Coordinates of C-alpha atoms and ligand atoms in Angstrom, one line a residue:
X3 CA 126.1 -43.2 -40.3
X4 CA 127.8 -39.6 -40.7
X5 CA 127.2 -37.6 -37.9
X6 CA 125.8 -34.7 -40.0
X7 CA 123.4 -37.5 -41.0
X8 CA 122.9 -38.7 -37.7
X9 CA 122.1 -35.0 -36.4
X10 CA 119.7 -34.3 -39.6
X11 CA 118.0 -37.5 -39.0
X12 CA 117.2 -36.6 -35.2
X13 CA 116.5 -33.0 -36.2
X14 CA 113.9 -34.3 -38.9
X15 CA 112.9 -37.0 -35.5
X16 CA 112.4 -34.1 -33.4
X17 CA 110.2 -31.6 -35.3
X18 CA 106.7 -33.6 -35.0
X19 CA 107.6 -34.0 -31.3
X20 CA 108.1 -30.1 -31.1
X21 CA 104.9 -29.9 -32.8
X22 CA 103.3 -32.0 -30.7
X23 CA 104.8 -30.3 -27.8
X24 CA 103.3 -26.9 -28.7
X25 CA 105.2 -25.6 -31.0
X26 CA 103.7 -22.4 -33.5
X27 CA 100.6 -23.1 -32.4
X28 CA 100.6 -23.2 -28.9
X29 CA 97.1 -21.9 -26.8
X30 CA 99.0 -19.6 -24.4
X31 CA 96.4 -18.3 -22.2
X32 CA 96.1 -18.9 -18.6
X33 CA 93.2 -16.3 -16.8
X34 CA 94.1 -13.6 -15.0
X35 CA 97.8 -13.7 -16.4
X36 CA 99.4 -11.5 -18.5
X37 CA 98.6 -7.8 -17.2
X38 CA 99.7 -5.2 -16.1
X39 CA 97.9 -2.7 -13.2
X40 CA 96.6 0.2 -15.3
X41 CA 96.9 3.1 -12.4
X42 CA 93.7 3.5 -12.8
X43 CA 90.5 3.5 -10.4
X44 CA 86.6 2.7 -11.9
X45 CA 84.8 3.9 -8.3
X46 CA 81.3 3.4 -8.4
X47 CA 78.9 3.6 -5.7
X48 CA 76.0 0.7 -5.4
X49 CA 72.9 0.2 -3.7
X50 CA 69.6 -1.8 -3.9
X51 CA 66.5 -0.8 -4.8
X52 CA 62.9 -1.6 -5.4
X53 CA 61.4 -1.6 -8.5
X54 CA 57.9 -1.5 -8.1
X55 CA 55.6 -2.5 -10.7
X56 CA 57.7 -3.5 -13.5
X57 CA 56.2 -4.8 -16.1
X58 CA 58.1 -7.9 -17.5
X59 CA 55.7 -9.5 -19.7
X60 CA 53.0 -8.1 -21.1
X61 CA 50.5 -7.7 -18.4
X62 CA 52.4 -8.8 -15.4
X63 CA 53.8 -6.6 -13.2
X64 CA 56.9 -7.3 -10.3
X65 CA 58.3 -5.7 -7.7
X66 CA 61.6 -6.7 -8.0
X67 CA 64.7 -5.6 -6.4
X68 CA 67.7 -3.7 -8.4
X69 CA 71.1 -2.6 -8.3
X70 CA 72.2 0.8 -9.1
X71 CA 75.6 1.6 -10.2
X72 CA 76.7 5.0 -10.6
X73 CA 80.2 6.8 -10.1
X74 CA 81.1 8.3 -6.5
X75 CA 82.3 11.4 -8.3
X76 CA 79.6 12.2 -11.4
X77 CA 82.5 14.1 -13.0
X78 CA 84.6 11.2 -13.0
X79 CA 84.2 10.4 -17.1
X80 CA 86.6 7.2 -16.6
X81 CA 83.9 5.5 -13.9
X82 CA 81.2 6.6 -15.3
X83 CA 81.7 4.9 -18.5
X84 CA 82.4 2.0 -17.0
X85 CA 78.3 2.1 -16.4
X86 CA 76.7 0.7 -19.2
X87 CA 73.3 1.2 -18.8
X88 CA 70.1 -0.7 -20.2
X89 CA 67.4 1.9 -21.8
X90 CA 64.6 2.3 -20.1
X91 CA 61.3 1.1 -21.2
X92 CA 58.0 3.3 -21.3
X93 CA 56.5 2.8 -17.8
X94 CA 60.1 1.9 -15.9
X95 CA 60.9 3.2 -12.8
X96 CA 63.8 5.3 -12.5
X97 CA 64.4 6.0 -8.4
X98 CA 64.7 9.5 -6.9
X99 CA 68.3 10.1 -7.4
X100 CA 69.4 8.3 -10.1
X101 CA 69.8 8.6 -13.7
X102 CA 67.7 6.2 -16.1
X103 CA 69.0 3.2 -16.4
X104 CA 71.0 3.7 -12.8
X105 CA 69.2 1.1 -11.7
X106 CA 68.0 -2.1 -13.5
X107 CA 67.2 -6.0 -14.2
X108 CA 69.5 -6.6 -15.3
X109 CA 71.9 -4.4 -13.5
X110 CA 73.7 -2.3 -15.5
X111 CA 76.9 -3.8 -17.4
X112 CA 80.2 -3.2 -16.0
X113 CA 82.7 -2.6 -18.2
X114 CA 86.3 -2.1 -17.1
X115 CA 89.6 -3.0 -18.4
X116 CA 91.4 -5.3 -17.1
X117 CA 94.5 -4.4 -14.5
X118 CA 91.7 -1.4 -13.7
X119 CA 91.2 -1.4 -9.8
X120 CA 87.5 -1.6 -9.1
X121 CA 86.4 0.1 -5.9
X122 CA 82.4 -0.2 -5.1
X123 CA 81.4 1.4 -2.3
X124 CA 78.0 -0.7 -1.4
X125 CA 75.5 0.5 0.8
X126 CA 71.6 0.4 0.9
X127 CA 68.5 1.0 3.0
X128 CA 66.7 -2.1 1.5
X129 CA 64.4 -4.1 4.0
X130 CA 66.7 -7.4 3.3
X131 CA 70.0 -7.6 3.4
X132 CA 72.2 -8.1 0.2
X133 CA 76.0 -8.8 -0.5
X134 CA 78.4 -8.0 -4.5
X135 CA 79.6 -11.6 -5.5
X136 CA 81.6 -11.0 -8.1
X137 CA 81.9 -14.1 -10.5
X138 CA 84.3 -15.3 -11.6
X139 CA 87.0 -12.7 -10.8
X140 CA 90.3 -13.2 -8.7
X141 CA 89.1 -10.9 -5.9
X142 CA 91.1 -10.9 -2.5
X143 CA 88.9 -13.1 -0.5
X144 CA 87.1 -10.3 1.8
X145 CA 85.7 -8.7 -1.5
X146 CA 84.2 -11.6 -2.7
X147 CA 80.5 -11.3 -1.5
X148 CA 79.3 -14.7 0.3
X149 CA 77.3 -14.3 3.1
X150 CA 77.4 -16.5 6.3
X151 CA 80.6 -17.7 4.9
X152 CA 83.3 -14.8 4.8
X153 CA 81.6 -12.2 5.4
X154 CA 78.2 -11.1 6.5
X155 CA 75.8 -10.2 4.8
X156 CA 75.3 -6.1 4.4
X157 CA 72.1 -5.1 6.2
X158 CA 69.7 -2.4 5.6
X159 CA 71.9 0.9 6.9
X160 CA 74.9 -1.7 6.3
X161 CA 78.1 -1.0 4.0
X162 CA 80.7 -2.3 2.5
X163 CA 83.7 -1.3 -0.2
X164 CA 84.5 -4.2 -2.5
X165 CA 88.1 -3.3 -3.8
X166 CA 89.6 -5.0 -6.1
X167 CA 92.3 -5.6 -9.2
X168 CA 90.0 -7.0 -12.2
X169 CA 92.2 -9.3 -12.8
X170 CA 90.7 -12.2 -15.2
X171 CA 89.5 -10.6 -18.2
X172 CA 86.5 -11.6 -20.2
X173 CA 82.8 -12.2 -19.7
X174 CA 82.4 -12.3 -16.3
X175 CA 78.5 -11.3 -14.2
X176 CA 77.8 -10.0 -10.0
X177 CA 75.0 -11.1 -8.5
X178 CA 73.4 -10.6 -5.0
X179 CA 74.9 -13.8 -3.0
X180 CA 72.1 -13.7 0.2
X181 CA 69.5 -16.2 -0.7
X182 CA 70.8 -16.2 -4.0
X183 CA 67.9 -18.3 -5.3
X184 CA 65.2 -15.4 -4.3
X185 CA 67.5 -12.6 -4.4
X186 CA 69.2 -12.8 -8.0
X187 CA 65.2 -14.5 -8.9
X188 CA 64.4 -11.0 -7.8
X189 CA 66.5 -9.3 -10.3
X190 CA 69.7 -8.5 -7.8
X191 CA 71.7 -9.6 -11.2
X192 CA 74.4 -7.7 -14.0
X193 CA 76.9 -8.9 -16.5
X194 CA 80.5 -7.8 -16.1
X195 CA 83.1 -7.3 -18.7
X196 CA 86.5 -7.0 -18.5
X197 CA 88.6 -6.1 -21.7
X198 CA 91.6 -8.2 -21.7
X199 CA 95.2 -6.4 -22.3
X200 CA 96.0 -9.0 -24.2
X201 CA 93.9 -9.5 -27.3
X202 CA 95.3 -12.4 -29.3
X203 CA 93.1 -14.1 -28.8
X204 CA 89.8 -11.6 -29.2
X205 CA 87.4 -12.3 -32.2
X206 CA 88.9 -10.2 -34.9
X207 CA 86.9 -7.9 -36.5
X208 CA 84.1 -7.2 -34.4
X209 CA 81.8 -4.1 -35.4
X210 CA 79.6 -4.1 -32.7
X211 CA 78.7 -6.2 -29.0
X212 CA 75.9 -7.4 -28.3
X213 CA 74.9 -8.9 -24.6
X214 CA 72.2 -11.6 -24.0
X215 CA 71.5 -12.3 -20.3
X216 CA 69.0 -14.8 -20.0
X217 CA 67.2 -15.0 -16.3
X218 CA 64.3 -16.7 -14.8
X219 CA 61.4 -15.9 -11.5
X220 CA 58.4 -17.5 -9.8
X221 CA 55.9 -15.1 -10.8
X222 CA 54.2 -16.6 -6.9
X223 CA 57.5 -16.2 -5.3
X224 CA 58.5 -12.7 -6.5
X225 CA 54.7 -11.7 -5.4
X226 CA 55.0 -12.7 -2.3
X227 CA 58.6 -11.0 -1.7
X228 CA 56.5 -8.2 -3.0
X229 CA 54.0 -8.7 0.1
X230 CA 56.9 -7.9 2.3
X231 CA 57.5 -4.5 1.4
X232 CA 55.2 -3.3 4.2
X233 CA 58.2 -4.1 6.8
X234 CA 59.0 -0.8 8.6
X235 CA 62.0 0.9 7.2
X236 CA 65.5 -0.2 8.3
X237 CA 63.6 -3.7 8.5
X238 CA 66.2 -6.8 8.0
X239 CA 66.7 -10.2 8.8
X240 CA 67.1 -11.3 12.1
X241 CA 65.6 -8.4 13.6
X242 CA 62.2 -8.3 15.7
X243 CA 59.1 -8.6 14.1
X244 CA 60.7 -8.6 10.1
X245 CA 60.4 -11.8 8.2
X246 CA 62.3 -13.5 5.8
X247 CA 60.7 -13.9 2.5
X248 CA 60.7 -18.3 2.5
X249 CA 63.4 -20.3 1.4
X250 CA 61.5 -22.1 -1.1
X251 CA 61.2 -20.3 -4.3
X252 CA 59.2 -22.1 -6.9
X253 CA 60.2 -23.6 -10.0
X254 CA 60.8 -21.5 -12.3
X255 CA 57.9 -19.7 -14.3
X256 CA 58.9 -16.0 -16.0
X257 CA 61.5 -16.8 -18.4
X258 CA 63.1 -13.2 -19.0
X259 CA 66.0 -11.9 -22.0
X260 CA 67.8 -8.7 -20.5
X261 CA 65.1 -8.4 -18.1
X262 CA 62.2 -8.6 -20.4
X263 CA 59.5 -11.8 -21.7
X264 CA 59.2 -11.4 -26.1
X265 CA 57.9 -9.4 -27.5
X266 CA 59.2 -6.6 -25.0
X267 CA 62.3 -7.3 -25.8
X268 CA 62.3 -5.5 -29.6
X269 CA 61.2 -2.8 -27.6
X270 CA 65.0 -2.9 -25.9
X271 CA 67.7 -0.8 -27.4
X272 CA 69.9 -3.4 -26.3
X273 CA 67.6 -7.0 -27.1
X274 CA 66.3 -6.1 -30.2
X275 CA 70.0 -7.1 -32.8
X276 CA 69.8 -4.8 -35.4
X277 CA 72.4 -5.9 -38.6
X278 CA 74.4 -4.7 -41.1
X279 CA 75.4 -7.1 -44.2
X280 CA 79.3 -7.4 -44.3
X281 CA 79.3 -6.2 -40.2
X282 CA 80.6 -9.1 -37.3
X283 CA 79.2 -9.4 -34.1
X284 CA 80.3 -10.2 -30.8
X285 CA 76.9 -12.1 -28.7
X286 CA 77.8 -12.3 -25.2
X287 CA 75.4 -14.7 -23.0
X288 CA 75.1 -15.0 -19.3
X289 CA 72.4 -17.0 -18.2
X290 CA 71.7 -15.9 -14.8
X291 CA 68.2 -17.7 -14.2
X292 CA 68.2 -21.8 -12.7
X293 CA 67.1 -23.0 -16.2
X294 CA 69.5 -24.9 -18.7
X295 CA 68.9 -23.3 -22.2
X296 CA 69.4 -23.7 -25.8
X297 CA 70.2 -20.5 -27.8
X298 CA 69.1 -21.2 -31.5
X299 CA 69.6 -18.1 -33.9
X300 CA 68.2 -18.5 -36.8
X301 CA 69.7 -18.5 -40.1
X302 CA 72.8 -18.1 -38.7
X303 CA 75.0 -19.9 -37.0
X304 CA 77.5 -19.0 -34.3
X305 CA 81.0 -19.3 -33.9
X306 CA 81.3 -20.2 -30.4
X307 CA 85.2 -18.2 -29.2
X308 CA 84.9 -17.9 -25.3
X309 CA 83.4 -19.8 -22.2
X310 CA 82.6 -18.2 -18.8
X311 CA 85.1 -15.5 -20.5
X312 CA 87.7 -16.9 -21.3
X313 CA 89.2 -17.4 -24.9
X314 CA 88.6 -21.2 -26.5
X315 CA 92.2 -22.0 -28.2
X316 CA 91.4 -21.2 -31.9
X317 CA 91.4 -24.9 -33.0
X318 CA 88.7 -25.4 -30.5
X319 CA 86.4 -22.4 -31.6
X320 CA 83.4 -24.4 -33.7
X321 CA 80.2 -23.5 -35.0
X322 CA 77.0 -24.1 -33.2
X323 CA 73.7 -23.0 -34.1
X324 CA 72.4 -24.5 -30.7
X325 CA 74.1 -23.4 -27.8
X326 CA 73.8 -25.3 -24.4
X327 CA 73.9 -22.7 -21.6
X328 CA 74.0 -23.9 -17.7
X329 CA 73.1 -21.5 -15.3
X330 CA 76.1 -19.2 -14.1
X331 CA 77.6 -20.1 -16.9
X332 CA 78.5 -17.4 -19.7
X333 CA 79.7 -18.2 -24.0
X334 CA 81.1 -15.5 -26.9
X335 CA 80.0 -16.3 -30.0
X336 CA 80.6 -14.3 -33.5
X337 CA 77.4 -14.4 -35.3
X338 CA 78.4 -12.7 -39.4
X339 CA 75.6 -10.6 -40.7
X340 CA 75.6 -11.9 -44.7
X341 CA 73.8 -10.2 -47.5
X342 CA 72.3 -13.9 -48.7
X343 CA 70.7 -13.6 -45.2
X344 CA 69.3 -10.2 -44.8
X345 CA 66.0 -10.3 -43.0
X346 CA 64.5 -10.9 -39.5
X347 CA 65.4 -13.7 -37.8
X348 CA 64.3 -15.1 -34.4
X349 CA 67.4 -15.3 -32.0
X350 CA 66.0 -17.7 -28.7
X351 CA 66.1 -20.8 -26.2
X352 CA 65.1 -23.5 -27.9
X353 CA 63.8 -25.1 -24.5
X354 CA 60.5 -24.3 -26.2
X355 CA 58.8 -24.0 -22.6
X356 CA 60.9 -21.2 -21.9
X357 CA 59.8 -19.2 -25.0
X358 CA 56.1 -18.5 -23.5
X359 CA 54.2 -16.7 -21.5
X360 CA 51.8 -17.6 -19.2
X361 CA 51.4 -20.9 -21.4
X362 CA 51.5 -19.0 -25.0
X363 CA 53.9 -18.9 -27.6
X364 CA 56.1 -16.8 -28.7
X365 CA 57.2 -15.0 -25.5
X366 CA 59.7 -15.9 -22.5
X367 CA 63.3 -16.4 -24.0
X368 CA 62.8 -14.8 -27.4
X369 CA 64.0 -11.6 -29.5
X370 CA 64.7 -10.6 -33.2
X371 CA 68.1 -10.1 -34.8
X372 CA 67.2 -7.6 -37.6
X373 CA 68.5 -6.2 -40.7
X374 CA 68.4 -3.0 -41.0
X375 CA 66.7 -2.9 -43.9
X376 CA 63.9 -5.0 -42.4
X377 CA 63.4 -3.0 -39.4
X378 CA 60.2 -0.2 -40.6
X379 CA 58.4 -3.6 -41.5
X380 CA 59.0 -5.1 -38.1
X381 CA 55.6 -4.3 -37.2
X382 CA 53.9 -6.5 -39.8
X383 CA 56.2 -9.1 -37.7
X384 CA 54.9 -8.4 -34.4
X385 CA 51.6 -8.5 -34.8
X386 CA 51.8 -12.3 -36.0
X387 CA 53.3 -13.0 -33.0
X388 CA 51.4 -11.6 -30.3
X389 CA 52.2 -12.6 -27.0
X390 CA 50.7 -11.7 -23.6
X391 CA 49.3 -13.4 -20.8
X392 CA 45.6 -13.6 -20.5
X393 CA 45.5 -10.7 -17.7
X394 CA 46.5 -10.2 -14.7
X395 CA 46.5 -13.2 -12.1
X396 CA 43.5 -12.6 -9.4
X397 CA 44.1 -13.2 -5.8
X398 CA 40.6 -14.5 -4.8
X399 CA 40.3 -13.7 -0.8
X400 CA 40.3 -17.2 1.2
X401 CA 36.9 -18.5 2.1
X402 CA 34.8 -16.4 5.2
X403 CA 33.7 -19.3 7.6
X404 CA 33.0 -18.1 10.9
X405 CA 30.4 -19.1 14.0
X406 CA 29.9 -17.1 17.2
X407 CA 27.5 -16.6 20.0
X408 CA 26.7 -13.4 21.0
X409 CA 25.3 -12.9 24.3
X410 CA 23.0 -10.2 26.2
X411 CA 23.2 -9.1 29.8
X412 CA 21.0 -10.7 33.3
X413 CA 19.0 -8.2 33.8
X414 CA 15.5 -8.7 32.9
X415 CA 14.0 -6.0 31.3
X416 CA 17.5 -4.6 30.2
X417 CA 18.0 -3.1 26.5
X418 CA 20.6 -4.2 25.0
X419 CA 22.9 -4.1 21.6
X420 CA 25.7 -6.8 20.1
X421 CA 27.3 -6.7 16.6
X422 CA 28.8 -9.0 14.4
X423 CA 30.5 -7.9 11.1
X424 CA 30.9 -10.4 7.6
X425 CA 33.6 -9.2 5.7
X426 CA 33.4 -9.2 1.8
X427 CA 36.3 -8.7 0.2
X428 CA 35.2 -9.2 -3.2
X429 CA 31.5 -9.3 -3.9
X430 CA 31.9 -10.1 -7.5
X431 CA 34.1 -13.4 -6.9
X432 CA 31.7 -14.6 -4.2
X433 CA 29.4 -17.9 -4.9
X434 CA 27.1 -17.8 -2.1
X435 CA 27.2 -15.8 1.2
X436 CA 25.4 -17.5 3.8
X437 CA 23.9 -16.2 7.4
X438 CA 22.0 -17.8 10.2
X439 CA 20.8 -16.6 13.7
X440 CA 19.6 -18.3 15.8
X441 CA 17.8 -17.2 19.6
X442 CA 19.7 -19.8 22.0
X443 CA 16.2 -21.0 23.6
X444 CA 18.4 -21.7 26.7
X445 CA 18.8 -18.2 27.5
X446 CA 15.3 -17.1 27.6
X447 CA 13.8 -16.8 30.7
X448 CA 11.4 -19.5 32.0
X449 CA 7.8 -17.1 30.9
X450 CA 5.2 -16.8 33.5
X451 CA 1.9 -19.7 33.4
X452 CA 0.0 -17.3 30.5
X453 CA 2.9 -14.9 29.7
X454 CA 4.3 -15.1 26.2
X455 CA 7.7 -15.4 25.4
X456 CA 9.2 -11.9 27.0
X457 CA 12.5 -12.4 24.9
X458 CA 12.4 -11.0 21.7
X459 CA 16.0 -10.2 19.7
X460 CA 15.8 -7.7 16.6
X461 CA 18.4 -9.1 13.7
X462 CA 19.3 -6.2 11.2
X463 CA 21.8 -6.6 8.4
X464 CA 22.9 -4.4 6.3
X465 CA 25.1 -4.6 3.5
X466 CA 28.4 -2.8 2.9
X467 CA 27.0 0.0 1.8
X468 CA 24.8 0.5 4.2
X469 CA 21.7 -1.1 3.0
X470 CA 19.2 -3.1 4.8
X471 CA 18.9 -6.2 3.6
X472 CA 17.1 -8.7 6.9
X473 CA 15.3 -7.2 9.5
X474 CA 13.3 -10.3 12.1
X475 CA 12.5 -10.8 15.0
X476 CA 13.7 -13.8 16.5
X477 CA 11.4 -15.5 19.5
X478 CA 10.7 -18.4 21.2
X479 CA 8.3 -19.5 18.0
X480 CA 10.3 -18.6 15.6
X481 CA 13.5 -18.7 16.6
X482 CA 15.9 -18.6 13.7
X483 CA 16.6 -16.5 10.9
X484 CA 18.8 -17.9 7.5
X485 CA 19.6 -15.7 4.7
X486 CA 21.6 -16.7 1.7
X487 CA 22.7 -14.5 -1.7
X488 CA 23.5 -16.2 -4.3
X489 CA 26.4 -15.5 -7.5
X490 CA 25.3 -13.1 -9.4
X491 CA 22.6 -10.5 -7.1
X492 CA 25.5 -10.5 -4.5
X493 CA 27.5 -8.2 -7.3
X494 CA 24.3 -5.7 -7.5
X495 CA 23.3 -5.6 -3.8
X496 CA 27.3 -5.0 -3.1
X497 CA 29.3 -3.5 -5.8
X498 CA 32.5 -2.8 -3.9
X499 CA 34.5 -4.9 -1.3
X500 CA 33.6 -3.8 2.8
X501 CA 31.5 -5.6 5.5
X502 CA 28.2 -6.6 6.2
X503 CA 26.8 -6.0 9.6
X504 CA 24.4 -8.1 12.0
X505 CA 23.8 -5.8 14.8
X506 CA 21.0 -7.7 17.6
X507 CA 18.6 -5.6 19.8
X508 CA 16.5 -5.9 22.4
X509 CA 14.6 -4.1 25.2
X510 CA 14.1 -7.0 27.3
X511 CA 17.6 -8.6 27.5
X512 CA 17.6 -11.6 30.3
X513 CA 20.4 -14.7 29.5
X514 CA 19.5 -14.5 26.2
X515 CA 21.8 -15.5 23.7
X516 CA 21.8 -15.7 19.9
X517 CA 24.2 -18.4 18.1
X518 CA 25.4 -16.7 14.8
X519 CA 26.9 -18.3 11.7
X520 CA 28.4 -17.1 8.3
X521 CA 30.1 -18.4 4.8
X522 CA 31.3 -16.2 2.3
X523 CA 31.6 -18.6 -0.1
X524 CA 34.2 -17.7 -2.5
X525 CA 34.9 -19.0 -6.1
X526 CA 37.8 -21.1 -6.5
X527 CA 40.5 -22.3 -8.9
X528 CA 38.4 -22.2 -12.7
X529 CA 42.0 -22.4 -14.7
X530 CA 44.9 -23.6 -13.8
X531 CA 47.3 -22.0 -16.6
X532 CA 50.2 -23.9 -17.9
X533 CA 52.8 -22.2 -16.1
X534 CA 51.5 -23.2 -12.6
X535 CA 50.2 -19.7 -11.5
X536 CA 46.6 -19.9 -10.3
X537 CA 44.2 -17.4 -12.5
X538 CA 40.6 -17.1 -12.3
X539 CA 37.7 -16.6 -14.5
X540 CA 35.0 -15.4 -12.9
X541 CA 31.6 -13.8 -14.0
X542 CA 30.7 -10.3 -12.8
X543 CA 34.6 -9.1 -11.7
X544 CA 35.7 -6.3 -14.3
X545 CA 38.2 -7.3 -16.5
X546 CA 37.4 -10.7 -16.6
X547 CA 35.2 -13.0 -18.2
Ligands
LIG8 CU1 70.5 -9.8 -2.0

């Protein structure tokens, strides 16, 4: 073999090998590399506030906690632009000192450029401690927001500055890392987008970006946290008299897309995806909830281009009509709008029980991709797809059962009066009220021969409105009285909450005592809804049938 032929053979033999080694289509990407610091700083102030009575599902108002972000310097346009706000829905609360959308659930989307310095001055006067964890970002460990591990949580009145270079690009997120199972559920999460400097692996020809943040809640747990808001200002865990919420969170039973359930998603500018034929959209999906979801758009495929913010090699990108996304995962997908597909299309989780509100479908993690030419027709489709909870959950008081003894003085002939109250918290939900008073004969004086029993105790009972409903003398001959009210009559007699009062009086106290017993028996569970939250159907209670 000539030298030239040998060389040619070797070159030919090496070509496939170099192909295997990567060659021209080598995927030349490594997270957090190939960038220069921009020299610019995104300088924000962050806090946590209460968002009371946020309607997240039609008819369900939750007491949420929200992250707020705003530029430290209001004139700093670069930092201000990094805070991308959700347009508040009607009725959403804007806390004092903030612009609409600066405090929200999910929190505002933070959008910075790779290489920017991100400086977040975090402080709060919320009753519970919090932190911010920058999920996916390559931060110095001191800025990792991991309480009890690498830093203390930030108590009410405390402060920390998170300071890092946005090294890692892509779709990331942030969330509180204190009792994550509660704090995230209660609203402390949001998306963070870092635009890469090297756009080699970015999807091309994108006209618009959409974001989809999926999350879950447990109604009972969120309501339980709401009840803790009576804590004094500055009250935080570890302080005397301040309770933490239970560390056991209930199973998810509320399913949210950008902080709301369908059909509220249709009213949310950032959650109703409007399309135009020929355009191409990049949808960034974050699962901030506790469940695994299956995102499914109707009428379109999704080209999956990035996982957890990192681009997939072009040869590994794939089309899917159903995309599994577990807790904390992110996927970027590209959706093409075509003339052939013009219309209104659902996009929702295909874990079907999670596209419900209180067990009713459609609801939950569900919204629409609507072509512009169909926008004005959406009210029809919405009308055909009603979804709401049956009504607010009613909290029925626990039964009142009490027995006691009221004793009078020991001086014969002395007048005396004793009182007792029977609380009545929700008259319309009472099944039966029972009151029993009985003169304790052991306490009556021994009558002299030929004399009548001397001790008489008069029992007077008044309803919460002050009307007398019972008057009876107790004597040795008539030693007791029983008073009962059944369902129906009680609501009429005592339409508003309050207390029945019982007054015992005698003009001849002499070691007499009266045994008292009361039982206010409220209705219990009437119907257990599919989401595990107890709802009640109580005849006579306003708003319930
Ligand atoms: Cu927190």
